Structures are given as C-alpha cells and as structure tokens.
Short mmCIF file of C-alpha atoms and ligand atoms in Angstrom, two decimals:
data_model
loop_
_atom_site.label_atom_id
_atom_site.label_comp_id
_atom_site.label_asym_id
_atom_site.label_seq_id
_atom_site.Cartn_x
_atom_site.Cartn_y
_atom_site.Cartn_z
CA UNK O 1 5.71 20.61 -17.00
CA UNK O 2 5.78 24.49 -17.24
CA UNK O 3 2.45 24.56 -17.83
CA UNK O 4 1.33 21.86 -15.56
CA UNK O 5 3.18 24.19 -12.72
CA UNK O 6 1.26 27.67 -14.34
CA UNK O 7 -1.74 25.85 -14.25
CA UNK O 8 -1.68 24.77 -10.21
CA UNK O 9 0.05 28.07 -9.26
CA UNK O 10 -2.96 29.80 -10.57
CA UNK O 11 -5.67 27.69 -9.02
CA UNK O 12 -3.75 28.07 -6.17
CA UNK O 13 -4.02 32.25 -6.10
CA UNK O 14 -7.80 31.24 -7.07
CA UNK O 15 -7.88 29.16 -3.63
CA UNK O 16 -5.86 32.28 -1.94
CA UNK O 17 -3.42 29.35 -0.64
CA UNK O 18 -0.99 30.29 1.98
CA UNK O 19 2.45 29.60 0.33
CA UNK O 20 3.40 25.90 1.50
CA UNK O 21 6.31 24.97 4.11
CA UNK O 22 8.67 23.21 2.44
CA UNK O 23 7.62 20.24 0.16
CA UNK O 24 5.42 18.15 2.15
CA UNK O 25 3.29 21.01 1.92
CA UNK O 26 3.10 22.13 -1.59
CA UNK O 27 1.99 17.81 -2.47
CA UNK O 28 -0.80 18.62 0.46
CA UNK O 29 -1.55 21.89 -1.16
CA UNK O 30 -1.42 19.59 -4.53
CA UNK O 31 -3.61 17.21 -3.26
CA UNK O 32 -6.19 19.53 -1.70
CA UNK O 33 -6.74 21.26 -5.12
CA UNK O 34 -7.19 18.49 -6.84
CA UNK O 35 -9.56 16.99 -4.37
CA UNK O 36 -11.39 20.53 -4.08
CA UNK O 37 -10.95 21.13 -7.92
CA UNK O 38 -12.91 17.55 -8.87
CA UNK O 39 -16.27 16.06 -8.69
CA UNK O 40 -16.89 13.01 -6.88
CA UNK O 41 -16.88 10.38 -10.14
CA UNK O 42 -13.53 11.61 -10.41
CA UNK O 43 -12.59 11.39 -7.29
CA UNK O 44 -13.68 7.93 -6.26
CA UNK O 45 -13.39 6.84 -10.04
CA UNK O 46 -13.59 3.24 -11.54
CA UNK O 47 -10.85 2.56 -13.93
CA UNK O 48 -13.91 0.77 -16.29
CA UNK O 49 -15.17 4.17 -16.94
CA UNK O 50 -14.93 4.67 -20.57
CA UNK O 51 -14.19 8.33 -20.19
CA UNK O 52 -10.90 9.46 -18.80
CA UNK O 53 -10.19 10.92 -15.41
CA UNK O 54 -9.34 14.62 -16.92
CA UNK O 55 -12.29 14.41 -19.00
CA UNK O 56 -14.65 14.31 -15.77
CA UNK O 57 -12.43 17.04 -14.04
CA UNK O 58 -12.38 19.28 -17.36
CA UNK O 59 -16.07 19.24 -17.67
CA UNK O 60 -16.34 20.03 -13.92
CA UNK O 61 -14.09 22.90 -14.52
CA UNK O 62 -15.37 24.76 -16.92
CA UNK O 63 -19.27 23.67 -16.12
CA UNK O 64 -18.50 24.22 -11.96
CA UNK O 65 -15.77 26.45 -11.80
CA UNK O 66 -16.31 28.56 -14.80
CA UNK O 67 -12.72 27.81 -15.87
CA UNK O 68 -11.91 28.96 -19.27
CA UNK O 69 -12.13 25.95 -21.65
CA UNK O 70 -9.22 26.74 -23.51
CA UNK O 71 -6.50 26.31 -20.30
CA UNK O 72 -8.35 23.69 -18.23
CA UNK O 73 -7.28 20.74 -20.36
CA UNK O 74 -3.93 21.09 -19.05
CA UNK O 75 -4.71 21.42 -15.31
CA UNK O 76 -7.35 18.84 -15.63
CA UNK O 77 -4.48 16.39 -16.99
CA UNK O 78 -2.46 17.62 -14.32
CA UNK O 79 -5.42 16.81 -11.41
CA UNK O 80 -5.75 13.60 -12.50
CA UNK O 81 -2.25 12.70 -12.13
CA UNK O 82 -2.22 13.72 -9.14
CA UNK O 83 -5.37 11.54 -8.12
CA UNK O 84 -3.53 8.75 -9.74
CA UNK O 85 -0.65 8.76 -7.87
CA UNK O 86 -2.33 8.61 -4.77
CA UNK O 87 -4.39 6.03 -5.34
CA UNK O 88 -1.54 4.32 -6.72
CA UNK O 89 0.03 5.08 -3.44
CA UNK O 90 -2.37 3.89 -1.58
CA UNK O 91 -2.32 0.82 -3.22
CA UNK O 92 1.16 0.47 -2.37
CA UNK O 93 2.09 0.42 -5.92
CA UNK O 94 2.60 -4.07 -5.25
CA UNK O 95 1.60 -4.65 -9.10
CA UNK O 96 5.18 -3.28 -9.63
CA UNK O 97 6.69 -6.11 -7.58
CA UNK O 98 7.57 -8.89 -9.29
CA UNK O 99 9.07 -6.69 -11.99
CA UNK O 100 11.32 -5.01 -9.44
CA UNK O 101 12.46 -8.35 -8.11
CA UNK O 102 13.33 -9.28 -12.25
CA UNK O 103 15.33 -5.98 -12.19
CA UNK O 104 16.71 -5.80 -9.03
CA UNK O 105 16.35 -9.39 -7.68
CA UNK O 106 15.09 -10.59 -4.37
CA UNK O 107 17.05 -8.39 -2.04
CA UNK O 108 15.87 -5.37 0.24
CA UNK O 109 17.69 -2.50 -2.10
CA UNK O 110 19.37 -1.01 1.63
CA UNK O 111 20.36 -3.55 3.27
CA UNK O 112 20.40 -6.63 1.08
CA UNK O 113 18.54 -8.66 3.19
CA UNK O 114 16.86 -11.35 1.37
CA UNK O 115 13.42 -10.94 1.55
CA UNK O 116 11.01 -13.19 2.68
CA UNK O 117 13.46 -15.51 3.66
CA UNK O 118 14.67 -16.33 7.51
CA UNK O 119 17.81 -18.00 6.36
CA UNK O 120 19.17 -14.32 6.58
CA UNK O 121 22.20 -13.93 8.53
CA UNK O 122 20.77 -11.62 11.35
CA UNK O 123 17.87 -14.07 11.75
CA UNK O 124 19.66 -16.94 12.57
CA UNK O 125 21.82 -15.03 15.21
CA UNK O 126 19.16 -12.87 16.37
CA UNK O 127 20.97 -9.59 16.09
CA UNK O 128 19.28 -6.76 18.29
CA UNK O 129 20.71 -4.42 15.77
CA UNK O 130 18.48 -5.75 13.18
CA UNK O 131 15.61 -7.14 14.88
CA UNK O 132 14.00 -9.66 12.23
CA UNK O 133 13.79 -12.20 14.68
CA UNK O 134 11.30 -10.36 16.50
CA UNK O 135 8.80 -10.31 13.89
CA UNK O 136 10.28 -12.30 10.53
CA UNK O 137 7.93 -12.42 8.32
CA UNK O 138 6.20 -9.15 9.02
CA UNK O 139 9.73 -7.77 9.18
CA UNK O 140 11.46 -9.18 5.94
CA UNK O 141 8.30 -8.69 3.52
CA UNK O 142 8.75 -7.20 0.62
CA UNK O 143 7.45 -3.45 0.02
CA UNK O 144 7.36 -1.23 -3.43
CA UNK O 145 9.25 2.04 -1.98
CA UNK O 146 9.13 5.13 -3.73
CA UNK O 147 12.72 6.45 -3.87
CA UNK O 148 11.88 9.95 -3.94
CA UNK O 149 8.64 10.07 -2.21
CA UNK O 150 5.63 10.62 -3.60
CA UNK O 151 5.04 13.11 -1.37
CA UNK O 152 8.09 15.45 -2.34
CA UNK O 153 6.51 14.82 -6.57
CA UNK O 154 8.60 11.76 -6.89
CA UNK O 155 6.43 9.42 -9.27
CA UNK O 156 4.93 6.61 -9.89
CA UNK O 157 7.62 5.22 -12.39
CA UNK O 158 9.36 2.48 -12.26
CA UNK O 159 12.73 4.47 -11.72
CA UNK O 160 11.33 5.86 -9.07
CA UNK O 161 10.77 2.56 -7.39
CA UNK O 162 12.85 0.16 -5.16
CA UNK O 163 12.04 -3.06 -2.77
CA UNK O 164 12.85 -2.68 0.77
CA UNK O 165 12.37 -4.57 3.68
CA UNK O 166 9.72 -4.36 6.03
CA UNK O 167 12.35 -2.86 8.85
CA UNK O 168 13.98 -0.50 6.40
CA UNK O 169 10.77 0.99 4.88
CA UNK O 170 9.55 1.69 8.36
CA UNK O 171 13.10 2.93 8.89
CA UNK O 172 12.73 4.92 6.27
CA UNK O 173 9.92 6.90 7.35
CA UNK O 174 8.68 9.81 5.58
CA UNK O 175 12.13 9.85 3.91
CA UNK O 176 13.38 12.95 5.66
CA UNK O 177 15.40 11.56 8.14
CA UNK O 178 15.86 10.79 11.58
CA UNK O 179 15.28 13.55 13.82
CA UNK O 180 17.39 14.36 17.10
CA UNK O 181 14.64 14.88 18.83
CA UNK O 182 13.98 11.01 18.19
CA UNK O 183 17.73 10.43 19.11
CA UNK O 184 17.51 12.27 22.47
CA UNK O 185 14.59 10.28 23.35
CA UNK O 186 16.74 6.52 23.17
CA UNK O 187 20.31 7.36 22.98
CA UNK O 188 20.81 6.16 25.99
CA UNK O 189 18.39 3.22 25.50
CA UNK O 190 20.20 -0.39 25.68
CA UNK O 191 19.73 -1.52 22.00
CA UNK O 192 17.74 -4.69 23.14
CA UNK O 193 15.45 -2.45 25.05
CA UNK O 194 14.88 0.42 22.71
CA UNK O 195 11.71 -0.03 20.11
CA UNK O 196 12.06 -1.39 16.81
CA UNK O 197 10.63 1.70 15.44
CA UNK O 198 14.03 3.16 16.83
CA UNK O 199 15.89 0.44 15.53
CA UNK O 200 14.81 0.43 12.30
CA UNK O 201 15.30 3.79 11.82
CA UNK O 202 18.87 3.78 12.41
CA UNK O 203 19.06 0.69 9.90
CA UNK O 204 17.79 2.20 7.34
CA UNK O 205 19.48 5.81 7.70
CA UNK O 206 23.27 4.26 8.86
CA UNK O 207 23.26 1.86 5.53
CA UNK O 208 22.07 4.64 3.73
CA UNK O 209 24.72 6.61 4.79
CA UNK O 210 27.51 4.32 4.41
CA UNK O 211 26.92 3.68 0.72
CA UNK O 212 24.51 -0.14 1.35
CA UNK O 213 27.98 -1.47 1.01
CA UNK O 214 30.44 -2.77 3.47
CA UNK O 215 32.94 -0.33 4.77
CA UNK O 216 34.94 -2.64 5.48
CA UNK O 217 35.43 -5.27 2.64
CA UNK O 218 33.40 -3.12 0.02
CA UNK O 219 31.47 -5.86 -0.80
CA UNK O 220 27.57 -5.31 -2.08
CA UNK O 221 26.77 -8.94 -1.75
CA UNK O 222 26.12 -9.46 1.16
CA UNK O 223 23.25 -8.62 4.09
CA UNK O 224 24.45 -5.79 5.93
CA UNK O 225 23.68 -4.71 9.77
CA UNK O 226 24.96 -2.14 11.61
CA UNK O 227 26.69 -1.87 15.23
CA UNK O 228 28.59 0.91 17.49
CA UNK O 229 32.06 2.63 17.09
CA UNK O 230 32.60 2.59 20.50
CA UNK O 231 30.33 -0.65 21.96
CA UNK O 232 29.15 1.61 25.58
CA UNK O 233 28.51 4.61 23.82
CA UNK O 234 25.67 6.05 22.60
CA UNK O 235 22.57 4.73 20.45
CA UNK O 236 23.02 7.41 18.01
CA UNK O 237 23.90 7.21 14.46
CA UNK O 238 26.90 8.95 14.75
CA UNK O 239 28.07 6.15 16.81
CA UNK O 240 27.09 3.89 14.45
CA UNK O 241 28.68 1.94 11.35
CA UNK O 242 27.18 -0.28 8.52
CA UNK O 243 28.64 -3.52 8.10
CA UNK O 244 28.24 -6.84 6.28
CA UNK O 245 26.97 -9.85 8.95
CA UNK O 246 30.48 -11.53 8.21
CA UNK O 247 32.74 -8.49 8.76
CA UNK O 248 30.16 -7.44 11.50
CA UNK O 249 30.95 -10.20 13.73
CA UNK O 250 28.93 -10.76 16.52
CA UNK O 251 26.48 -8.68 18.56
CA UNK O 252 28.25 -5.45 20.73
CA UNK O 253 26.62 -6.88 23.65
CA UNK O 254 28.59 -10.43 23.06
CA UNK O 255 31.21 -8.59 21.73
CA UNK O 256 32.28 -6.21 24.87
CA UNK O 257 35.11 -7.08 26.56
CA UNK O 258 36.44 -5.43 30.08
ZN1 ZN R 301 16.29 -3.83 4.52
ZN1 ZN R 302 32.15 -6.82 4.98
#
C-alpha cells in the first residue's frame, strides 16, 4: 500500500498536480492519472483479454512514458485497480446482490425497510416522511451501496458493501452529508410539499444518526421512519427523530393537536 501511494504521489509531481481538496479530489486526481497514465485497450478493456489490465498499462509505461521498468509494475497494478473499481462502480456493483441479501437479508441496511416489497409499513399508510408511496417500486429497489464510498478509496469488497433502499441511497448522496445550505432552502417547507430529494435526505442522515434502531423501544426489527420533535417546527434534522412505524405512530400532520 506504501508503495502503491509512492508510486501515484510520484506520477502525480510528474503531472505537476495541484495538491487535491480534501478526498473527493485526490480519487479525481486518482482517476485522472490513471486515465492519462493508460492506453485506450486498457481503458475501455474486455475482461476476455488474455493479458491482464496492468500488463497493457506497464507496457504503455515504460514504451510511452519512458517509465523505468523496474517501478512501473507496481503503479501499473495500482492503475488498474483503480480502472476496476470504476467500472465496477459504474456497474453498480448488482452481481454482489444476492450475496448481500444471504448475509444481510432482504432489508434496506438504514432503515429496514423491506425491499421490494409494498407491504412495508409506511406504504400502506402513506407516510410523507417516507415517501414510498409516491414512487414504490422505484423507491424500495434494492441498490449495492458502497459504505465508504468509492470515491473517498473505499473498495470494492464485500465489507465495504451494504443494500439500501432506493430513498436512502439517494438520501445518502455523495455520503458527506446534508448540507445547511440544502436545509435553509426547505426548512420551512410543509413536509408533503417539500421534494423527495429533501425527504430522502433527511431519512437517510436522521436513521443514520440515531443508530438504524428505535430510540424508543431499541428494537432493530423493525422499518423505521422518522418525524419532528416539536410537530410545527422546522424541517430540519435537528428537529427530527428516527423511529420504528409502530412507536412512530401516525403522521405529524394527523398527529397535531390544538
Ligand atoms: Zn432505506
Ligand atoms: Zn420502536
């Protein structure tokens, strides 16, 4: 891994690249060596080909790039990992599904929705919270999510790798959060008028928060939602708790009283 590191740190001084900002940037930087660093048959390469991925970017090194043969083995290696993973991204990794749902079973791993099914809780009452019934089965599909994103060098592993729901995944976003600048722009929304996109988002990062258990009977069994501390106030996460549909109760809106 040292070496792997050595090796892209120096074809990065090659490239003169500006140092990154923040992680994003450094898998960008990543991913622009390797795309500059390769030749095309790597690049768009059939997995048929009987010779390896490196092997194409190692001869392209040292035959294009002049590299010294005796250290471009290891940052050809680590190129074509790096090409793998995002065409394994790209792919959206769904070979790895069916053994996730052996491991892990047919739930969304945040907010233990069953997926694919509309016999969920939150379906069946239509909560605004968690707005399957807008959209079930585009909402409550299954999708391969990598836990620490591919994007900040999280892998392609199978440790790395969870099931979410359609609404959490989206929810998730980019993985770093939900931004107050997105807050200012519905907090003051009415939950049944604010986009999905915004709903989804504080799904995903309120369970997350809270544990993906109730905080109320600690169970992990059942399909959690979310709703507001105080019901009028604000559609902010910080006015928001995580709850299983039967501690939940019903919607805020039903819920109010004068
Ligand atoms: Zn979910
Ligand atoms: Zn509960």
């Amino acid at each position: 891994m040292f070496y792997e590191e050595a090796a892209y740190n120096r074809a990065s001084e090659l490239l003169r690249a500006s140092e990154d900002s923040g992680q994003r940037g450094r898998f960008e930087m990543r991913l622009r060596l390797a795309l500059h660093l390769s030749p095309k048959t790597a690049i768009s390469y059939d997995r048929r080909n009987a010779t390896p991925r490196w092997r194409l970017i190692y001869a392209h090194l040292v035959d294009g790039f002049a590299y010294p043969a005796e250290s471009s083995e290891v940052l050809a290696r680590a190129i074509a990992r790096t090409l793998d993973n995002w065409d394994e991204k790209r792919e959206g990794v769904t070979a790895h599904k069916n053994f996730l749902i052996q491991r892990d079973g047919n739930r969304c791993q945040n907010c233990l929705a069953v997926l694919g099914s509309t016999d969920n809780v939150t379906v069946v009452t239509k909560d605004p919270f968690k707005p399957y019934y807008l959209a079930p089965e585009e909402l409550l599909r299954a999708e391969v999510d990598h836990m620490e994103a591919v994007s900040t060098f999280g892998t392609n592993d199978r440790s790395n790798l969870q099931l979410l729901c359609r609404l959490c995944n989206s929810g998730k976003g980019d993985g770093l959060g939900l931004s107050v600048r997105q807050e200012a722009q519905f907090a003051g929304f009415e939950i049944g008028s604010s986009p999905i996109s915004y709903r989804s988002a504080l799904v995903y990062w309120v369970i997350e928060r809270d544990g993906r258990k109730c905080p109320l009977c600690g169970l992990t069994d059942r399909e959690l939602t979310i709703r507001p501390v105080i019901d009028n106030g604000s559609l902010v996460r910080s006015n928001m708790r995580s709850a299983c549909v039967v501690c939940a109760g019903p919607t805020a809106s039903a819920a109010v009283t004068v």
